[in-house]
Coordinates of C-alpha atoms in Angstrom, one line a residue:
X1 CA -0.5 -54.9 -17.3
X2 CA -1.6 -55.3 -13.8
X3 CA -3.5 -58.4 -12.3
X4 CA -5.9 -59.2 -9.6
X5 CA -5.5 -62.3 -7.1
X6 CA -7.5 -64.2 -9.8
X7 CA -5.0 -63.4 -12.8
X8 CA -7.4 -60.8 -14.4
X9 CA -6.1 -57.8 -16.0
X10 CA -7.0 -54.9 -14.0
X11 CA -4.8 -52.1 -15.9
X12 CA -1.3 -50.6 -16.2
X13 CA 0.3 -49.8 -12.9
X14 CA -2.3 -51.5 -10.6
X15 CA -1.7 -54.5 -8.8
X16 CA -3.8 -56.4 -6.1
X17 CA -2.0 -57.4 -2.8
X18 CA -2.7 -60.7 -0.9
X19 CA -5.0 -58.8 1.4
X20 CA -7.2 -57.9 -1.4
X21 CA -6.0 -54.4 -1.5
X22 CA -5.5 -52.8 -4.6
X23 CA -2.6 -50.6 -5.2
X24 CA -1.6 -48.0 -8.1
X25 CA 1.8 -46.4 -8.4
X26 CA 3.8 -44.0 -10.7
X27 CA 6.6 -41.7 -10.6
X28 CA 5.7 -38.0 -11.4
X29 CA 7.6 -35.4 -13.4
X30 CA 8.9 -34.2 -10.0
X31 CA 10.7 -37.5 -9.7
X32 CA 8.1 -38.1 -6.7
X33 CA 6.8 -41.6 -6.2
X34 CA 2.7 -41.4 -6.3
X35 CA 0.9 -44.2 -5.0
X36 CA -3.0 -44.8 -4.2
X37 CA -4.4 -47.6 -2.6
X38 CA -7.7 -49.3 -1.2
X39 CA -10.2 -52.1 -1.6
X40 CA -12.5 -50.3 -4.3
X41 CA -10.7 -51.1 -7.4
X42 CA -13.1 -48.4 -9.0
X43 CA -12.0 -45.6 -6.5
X44 CA -8.5 -46.5 -7.1
X45 CA -8.3 -46.6 -10.8
X46 CA -10.2 -43.0 -10.7
X47 CA -7.7 -41.3 -8.6
X48 CA -4.7 -43.1 -10.4
X49 CA -6.2 -41.9 -13.6
X50 CA -6.7 -38.4 -12.6
X51 CA -3.2 -38.2 -11.2
X52 CA -1.5 -39.4 -14.5
X53 CA -3.8 -37.0 -16.5
X54 CA -2.4 -34.0 -14.3
X55 CA 1.0 -35.2 -14.6
X56 CA 1.0 -35.3 -18.4
X57 CA -0.9 -31.8 -18.5
X58 CA 1.8 -30.6 -15.8
X59 CA -1.0 -29.1 -14.2
X60 CA -0.1 -31.3 -10.5
X61 CA 1.9 -29.7 -7.8
X62 CA 5.1 -30.3 -6.7
X63 CA 4.2 -30.6 -3.1
X64 CA 1.8 -29.6 -0.5
X65 CA 3.4 -26.9 1.8
X66 CA 1.8 -24.7 4.6
X67 CA 1.5 -21.0 3.6
X68 CA 3.7 -20.2 6.5
X69 CA 6.4 -22.3 5.2
X70 CA 6.3 -20.8 2.1
X71 CA 6.1 -17.6 3.3
X72 CA 9.8 -17.7 4.7
X73 CA 10.9 -19.3 1.6
X74 CA 9.3 -16.6 -0.4
X75 CA 10.9 -13.9 1.7
X76 CA 14.3 -15.5 1.5
X77 CA 14.5 -16.2 -2.0
X78 CA 12.5 -13.6 -4.0
X79 CA 12.8 -10.3 -1.3
X80 CA 16.0 -10.6 0.7
X81 CA 18.3 -8.6 -1.5
X82 CA 15.3 -6.9 -3.5
X83 CA 13.6 -4.9 -0.5
X84 CA 15.0 -2.7 2.3
X85 CA 15.2 -3.7 5.9
X86 CA 12.4 -1.4 6.7
X87 CA 10.4 -2.5 4.0
X88 CA 11.1 -6.3 4.9
X89 CA 10.0 -5.6 8.4
X90 CA 6.6 -4.0 7.2
X91 CA 6.1 -7.2 5.0
X92 CA 6.5 -9.3 8.1
X93 CA 4.2 -7.2 10.3
X94 CA 1.5 -7.4 7.6
X95 CA 1.9 -11.1 7.3
X96 CA 2.3 -12.0 10.8
X97 CA -0.7 -10.0 12.2
X98 CA -3.3 -10.1 9.4
X99 CA -2.6 -13.1 7.4
X100 CA -0.5 -16.1 9.3
X101 CA -3.4 -16.1 12.1
X102 CA -6.0 -16.9 9.6
X103 CA -4.4 -18.9 6.6
X104 CA -1.0 -19.4 7.6
X105 CA -1.6 -23.3 8.7
X106 CA -3.6 -23.9 5.6
X107 CA -1.7 -26.0 2.7
X108 CA -1.1 -23.6 -0.3
X109 CA -3.0 -25.9 -2.7
X110 CA -6.4 -25.6 -0.4
X111 CA -6.3 -22.0 0.1
X112 CA -9.3 -20.6 -2.0
X113 CA -10.4 -17.2 -3.2
X114 CA -13.4 -17.3 -0.9
X115 CA -11.0 -17.7 2.1
X116 CA -9.2 -14.6 0.9
X117 CA -12.1 -12.6 0.3
X118 CA -13.5 -13.3 4.0
X119 CA -10.1 -12.3 5.4
X120 CA -10.1 -9.0 3.6
X121 CA -14.0 -8.3 4.4
X122 CA -13.2 -9.3 8.0
X123 CA -10.3 -6.6 8.2
X124 CA -12.7 -4.1 7.0
X125 CA -15.4 -5.1 9.7
X126 CA -12.3 -4.4 12.1
X127 CA -11.8 -1.0 10.9
X128 CA -8.6 -1.3 9.1
X129 CA -8.4 1.1 6.0
X130 CA -7.9 0.7 2.2
X131 CA -3.9 0.7 2.6
X132 CA -3.9 -1.9 5.0
X133 CA -6.3 -4.4 3.3
X134 CA -4.9 -3.5 -0.2
X135 CA -1.3 -4.2 1.0
X136 CA -2.8 -7.7 2.3
X137 CA -4.0 -8.3 -0.9
X138 CA -0.8 -7.3 -3.0
X139 CA 1.1 -9.5 -0.6
X140 CA -0.8 -12.5 -1.4
X141 CA -0.9 -12.0 -5.0
X142 CA 2.9 -11.9 -5.2
X143 CA 3.2 -14.8 -2.7
X144 CA 0.9 -17.0 -4.7
X145 CA 2.5 -16.1 -7.9
X146 CA 5.7 -17.2 -7.2
X147 CA 4.2 -20.2 -5.7
X148 CA 2.5 -20.9 -9.2
X149 CA 6.0 -20.5 -10.8
X150 CA 7.3 -23.1 -8.6
X151 CA 4.4 -25.5 -9.4
X152 CA 3.2 -25.4 -5.6
X153 CA -0.3 -24.4 -6.8
X154 CA -2.5 -24.6 -10.0
X155 CA -3.8 -21.3 -9.8
X156 CA -3.4 -17.9 -7.9
X157 CA -6.6 -17.6 -5.5
X158 CA -5.4 -14.1 -4.7
X159 CA -5.5 -12.9 -8.3
X160 CA -8.7 -10.9 -9.9
X161 CA -9.7 -9.8 -6.1
X162 CA -10.0 -6.0 -6.3
X163 CA -10.6 -3.7 -3.0
X164 CA -12.7 -0.4 -3.3
X165 CA -11.6 2.6 -1.3
X166 CA -14.9 4.2 0.4
X167 CA -14.2 7.9 -0.4
X168 CA -16.9 8.9 2.0
X169 CA -15.3 7.8 5.0
X170 CA -11.3 7.5 3.8
X171 CA -9.2 10.3 2.6
X172 CA -5.8 9.7 1.3
X173 CA -3.0 11.2 3.3
X174 CA 0.6 10.8 2.7
X175 CA 2.4 9.0 5.6
X176 CA 5.6 10.7 6.8
X177 CA 7.7 8.1 4.9
X178 CA 5.7 8.7 1.7
X179 CA 5.9 12.6 2.1
X180 CA 9.7 12.3 2.2
X181 CA 10.0 10.1 -0.3
X182 CA 7.9 12.3 -2.6
X183 CA 9.5 15.3 -2.0
X184 CA 13.1 13.9 -2.2
X185 CA 12.3 12.7 -5.7
X186 CA 10.2 15.8 -6.7
X187 CA 13.4 18.4 -5.8
X188 CA 14.3 20.4 -9.1
X189 CA 11.4 19.7 -10.9
X190 CA 8.9 22.1 -12.3
X191 CA 6.1 21.7 -10.2
X192 CA 8.2 21.4 -6.9
X193 CA 7.1 24.9 -5.7
X194 CA 3.7 24.1 -6.0
X195 CA 3.6 21.1 -4.3
X196 CA 5.8 22.3 -1.1
X197 CA 3.0 25.4 -1.0
X198 CA 0.3 23.0 -1.1
X199 CA 1.5 20.6 1.7
X200 CA 2.7 23.5 3.9
X201 CA -0.3 25.5 3.8
X202 CA -3.4 23.4 2.9
X203 CA -4.5 25.4 0.2
X204 CA -6.8 24.2 -2.4
X205 CA -5.4 23.7 -5.9
X206 CA -7.9 26.2 -7.3
X207 CA -6.6 28.9 -4.7
X208 CA -3.2 28.1 -5.5
X209 CA -3.6 28.3 -9.2
X210 CA -5.3 31.8 -8.7
X211 CA -2.5 33.0 -6.2
X212 CA -0.5 36.2 -7.4
X213 CA 2.5 37.7 -5.9
X214 CA 0.7 40.5 -4.6
X215 CA -1.3 38.2 -2.4
X216 CA 1.5 37.4 -0.4
X217 CA 2.1 39.8 2.6
X218 CA 5.8 39.5 3.9
X219 CA 5.4 42.0 6.5
X220 CA 2.8 40.0 8.1
X221 CA 4.4 36.7 6.8
X222 CA 1.0 35.4 5.4
X223 CA -0.8 34.5 2.2
X224 CA -4.0 36.4 1.7
X225 CA -6.4 33.8 0.0
X226 CA -9.0 36.0 -1.8
X227 CA -10.0 34.0 -5.1
X228 CA -9.9 30.7 -6.7
X229 CA -9.6 29.5 -10.7
X230 CA -11.6 26.8 -11.9
X231 CA -11.6 25.1 -15.3
X232 CA -15.3 24.4 -16.1
X233 CA -17.6 24.9 -18.9
X234 CA -20.0 27.7 -17.7
X235 CA -23.8 28.4 -19.3
X236 CA -22.2 30.5 -21.9
X237 CA -19.1 28.8 -22.8
X238 CA -18.7 26.5 -25.8
X239 CA -16.2 24.6 -24.2
X240 CA -14.3 24.1 -21.0
X241 CA -12.7 27.7 -20.0
X242 CA -10.8 29.1 -17.0
X243 CA -12.7 31.3 -14.7
X244 CA -11.5 33.3 -11.9
X245 CA -13.8 33.9 -8.9
X246 CA -14.5 34.1 -5.3
X247 CA -13.5 31.1 -2.9
X248 CA -15.5 28.2 -1.9
X249 CA -17.1 29.7 0.9
X250 CA -16.9 33.2 3.0
X251 CA -14.7 31.5 5.6
X252 CA -12.4 30.3 2.7
X253 CA -11.1 34.1 2.4
X254 CA -8.6 33.7 4.8
X255 CA -4.8 34.6 5.9
X256 CA -2.5 31.6 6.2
X257 CA 0.8 32.3 8.0
X258 CA 3.9 31.4 5.8
X259 CA 6.5 28.8 7.3
X260 CA 10.3 28.6 6.1
X261 CA 9.9 25.8 3.8
X262 CA 6.7 27.7 2.2
X263 CA 8.7 31.0 2.2
X264 CA 11.6 29.4 0.2
X265 CA 9.3 27.6 -2.3
X266 CA 7.2 30.9 -2.8
X267 CA 10.4 33.0 -3.7
X268 CA 11.9 30.3 -6.0
X269 CA 8.6 30.1 -7.9
X270 CA 8.9 34.0 -8.2
X271 CA 12.4 33.6 -9.9
X272 CA 10.9 30.7 -11.9
X273 CA 8.0 32.4 -13.0
X274 CA 10.2 35.2 -14.3
X275 CA 12.0 32.7 -16.4
X276 CA 8.9 31.3 -17.7
X277 CA 7.6 34.6 -18.7
X278 CA 10.5 35.5 -20.6
X279 CA 10.6 32.2 -22.4
X280 CA 7.2 32.4 -24.1
X281 CA 7.2 33.6 -27.6
X282 CA 6.2 36.9 -28.3
X283 CA 3.6 35.4 -30.8
X284 CA 1.7 33.7 -28.0
X285 CA -0.7 35.7 -26.1
X286 CA -1.7 35.2 -22.7
X287 CA -5.2 36.4 -21.4
X288 CA -4.4 39.6 -19.3
X289 CA -6.4 38.5 -16.4
X290 CA -3.9 35.3 -16.0
X291 CA -0.8 37.5 -16.5
X292 CA 0.1 37.6 -12.9
X293 CA -0.7 33.9 -11.8
X294 CA 2.3 32.7 -9.9
X295 CA 1.8 29.3 -10.6
X296 CA 1.4 28.3 -14.3
X297 CA 2.3 25.7 -16.6
X298 CA 5.6 25.8 -18.3
X299 CA 4.0 28.1 -21.2
X300 CA 2.7 30.4 -18.5
X301 CA -0.8 29.1 -19.0
X302 CA -3.1 28.6 -16.1
X303 CA -3.1 25.3 -14.2
X304 CA -6.1 22.8 -13.6
X305 CA -6.2 19.8 -11.7
X306 CA -5.7 17.5 -14.6
X307 CA -2.5 19.1 -15.2
X308 CA -1.4 18.8 -11.4
X309 CA -2.5 15.1 -11.2
X310 CA -0.4 14.0 -14.1
X311 CA 2.7 16.1 -12.7
X312 CA 1.9 14.1 -9.5
X313 CA 1.9 10.7 -11.3
X314 CA 5.2 11.4 -13.0
X315 CA 7.0 11.7 -9.6
X316 CA 5.5 8.7 -8.0
X317 CA 6.1 6.6 -11.2
X318 CA 9.6 7.6 -10.9
X319 CA 9.7 6.7 -7.3
X320 CA 8.1 3.3 -8.0
X321 CA 10.9 2.7 -10.8
X322 CA 13.3 1.8 -8.2
X323 CA 10.9 -0.1 -5.9
X324 CA 9.8 -3.7 -5.5
X325 CA 6.3 -3.5 -6.8
X326 CA 4.9 -4.8 -3.2
X327 CA 6.4 -1.5 -2.0
X328 CA 5.2 0.8 -4.6
X329 CA 3.6 4.0 -3.7
X330 CA 0.0 4.2 -4.4
X331 CA -0.9 7.4 -6.8
X332 CA -3.0 10.3 -5.5
X333 CA -5.0 13.6 -6.1
X334 CA -3.8 16.9 -5.5
X335 CA -6.2 17.5 -2.9
X336 CA -4.0 14.8 -0.7
X337 CA -1.8 17.6 0.0
X338 CA -4.4 19.6 2.0
X339 CA -5.4 16.3 3.9
X340 CA -1.7 15.7 4.6
X341 CA -1.0 19.4 5.7
X342 CA -4.2 18.9 8.3
X343 CA -2.8 15.5 9.4
X344 CA 0.6 17.1 10.0
X345 CA -1.1 19.8 12.1
X346 CA -2.9 17.4 14.1
X347 CA 0.2 15.1 14.9
X348 CA 2.0 18.6 15.8
X349 CA -0.6 19.1 18.3
X350 CA -2.4 22.0 16.8
X351 CA -5.9 22.6 18.1
X352 CA -8.5 21.6 15.7
X353 CA -10.0 25.3 15.8
X354 CA -6.9 26.5 14.5
X355 CA -6.5 23.9 11.7
X356 CA -10.1 25.1 10.7
X357 CA -8.7 28.7 10.2
X358 CA -5.9 27.5 8.1
X359 CA -8.0 25.1 5.9
X360 CA -10.8 27.7 5.5
X361 CA -13.7 25.2 6.8
X362 CA -17.1 26.8 7.2
X363 CA -17.4 25.2 10.5
X364 CA -15.6 23.3 12.8
X365 CA -17.5 20.1 12.3
X366 CA -15.9 19.7 8.8
X367 CA -12.7 20.0 10.3
X368 CA -13.4 17.4 13.2
X369 CA -14.8 15.1 10.4
X370 CA -11.2 15.0 9.1
X371 CA -9.8 14.8 12.4
X372 CA -11.7 11.8 13.5
X373 CA -11.2 10.1 10.3
X374 CA -7.6 10.5 10.3
X375 CA -6.4 10.3 13.6
X376 CA -7.6 6.7 14.5
X377 CA -5.2 5.3 11.9
X378 CA -2.4 7.7 13.2
X379 CA -3.1 6.4 16.6
X380 CA -3.3 2.8 15.7
X381 CA 0.1 3.0 13.7
X382 CA 1.6 4.4 16.9
X383 CA 0.1 1.7 19.1
X384 CA 1.8 -0.6 16.6
X385 CA 5.3 1.0 17.6
X386 CA 4.6 0.6 21.3
X387 CA 3.4 -3.4 20.6
X388 CA 6.7 -3.7 18.8
X389 CA 8.8 -2.5 21.6
X390 CA 6.5 -4.4 24.0
X391 CA 7.2 -7.4 22.1
X392 CA 11.0 -6.7 22.2
X393 CA 11.0 -6.3 26.0
X394 CA 8.9 -9.6 26.2
X395 CA 11.4 -11.5 24.1
X396 CA 14.3 -10.0 26.0
X397 CA 12.6 -11.3 29.3
X398 CA 12.1 -14.7 28.0
X399 CA 15.7 -14.9 26.7
X400 CA 17.0 -13.6 30.3
X401 CA 14.8 -16.2 32.2
X402 CA 16.2 -18.8 29.9
X403 CA 19.8 -17.8 30.4
X404 CA 19.3 -17.7 34.0
X405 CA 17.9 -21.1 33.9
X406 CA 20.8 -22.5 32.1
X407 CA 23.3 -20.8 34.4
X408 CA 21.5 -22.6 37.4
X409 CA 21.4 -25.8 35.4
X410 CA 25.4 -25.5 34.6
X411 CA 26.2 -24.4 38.4
X412 CA 24.5 -27.6 40.0
X413 CA 22.5 -25.4 42.2
X414 CA 19.2 -26.9 42.9
X415 CA 16.8 -23.8 44.0
X416 CA 14.8 -24.4 47.0
X417 CA 12.2 -22.4 48.9
X418 CA 14.0 -19.7 51.1
X419 CA 17.5 -20.3 49.6
X420 CA 19.5 -22.9 47.3
X421 CA 21.2 -26.1 47.7
X422 CA 24.7 -27.2 46.3
X423 CA 24.8 -30.8 45.3

């Protein structure tokens, strides 16, 4: 038991120094010496007992380190051999641009959920989209999860935070990298031809589901869009049924040029349709109005959005099996192909009026709404590429200046105005 200067027992592990100051010490479960001191015995006892309790319950932390320091360790230990070089560069870009300036200098144990929510809210105010804000959130969740495992924090302040997509403003568009990854994985699957046609024409899924081989004009090399297929419960229906009808608007009746990839996909689908038709058991009857549909299920039955969405999810899940979860692709609806087609058109420099005719929008304003919501994100991404180049050039300039300075130092030349002097 410890004693004070008068010989009075003051508790185990606590002593009083000659200057009257109380000191309490113990070695925690990490082998680290912990000490508390002060002239107020009650305060010293309180802090000491709390630390002892946390140590016994194993809720104390190993040590306090800053987020920036832990990020480097997290990247080197947990991600170095797991993620691709491009992904690592992307993580570093997201962290250094959006997280480090705000939270990087804080100790891990002091960062709160309120701070993280404020960071995400500020990104929203600055105009950053769902994908950027969600990537910041996911990154922080994993960083703190690994810190929790290593006992640098007691809890994960990023866990439980959700971000809602503003569907009225934001439209899901596949990035060029996502498009490549999706269609590489999709090759050879049953709905590959459907997806290729969708992303190369911008046709609505209902329009594709209603497409017949007779709607394709190979002489003019165009697709005649004249009808749509919906799966709904109409007034006289007992349940949801398939219904063929006119397209969404008058301008939706249109001709869409057939590109090379689209042409190949349509011809492959024609052959696939023949195989599917021959495989259907003779006992199974297909409604005559749906017999000539080009795109169908494996059972030669009509398509609906749910079937297509499940097929998309299957491809995305397959892609994500071989990816670190921070690098996983976000799933999307079939309508995303339409927005992706429009975005690729804009990126290729096609005029909005032409894109309007491809999409069958009722007016140019609808197309421009898509244009103005998609292109700022594309322009920001392109500006990031320019910034990266500028940063590299700036770093090269700084290294050049340092090397020149070192050369001058090593050559014993003292620069003076108007020339130099050798010493």
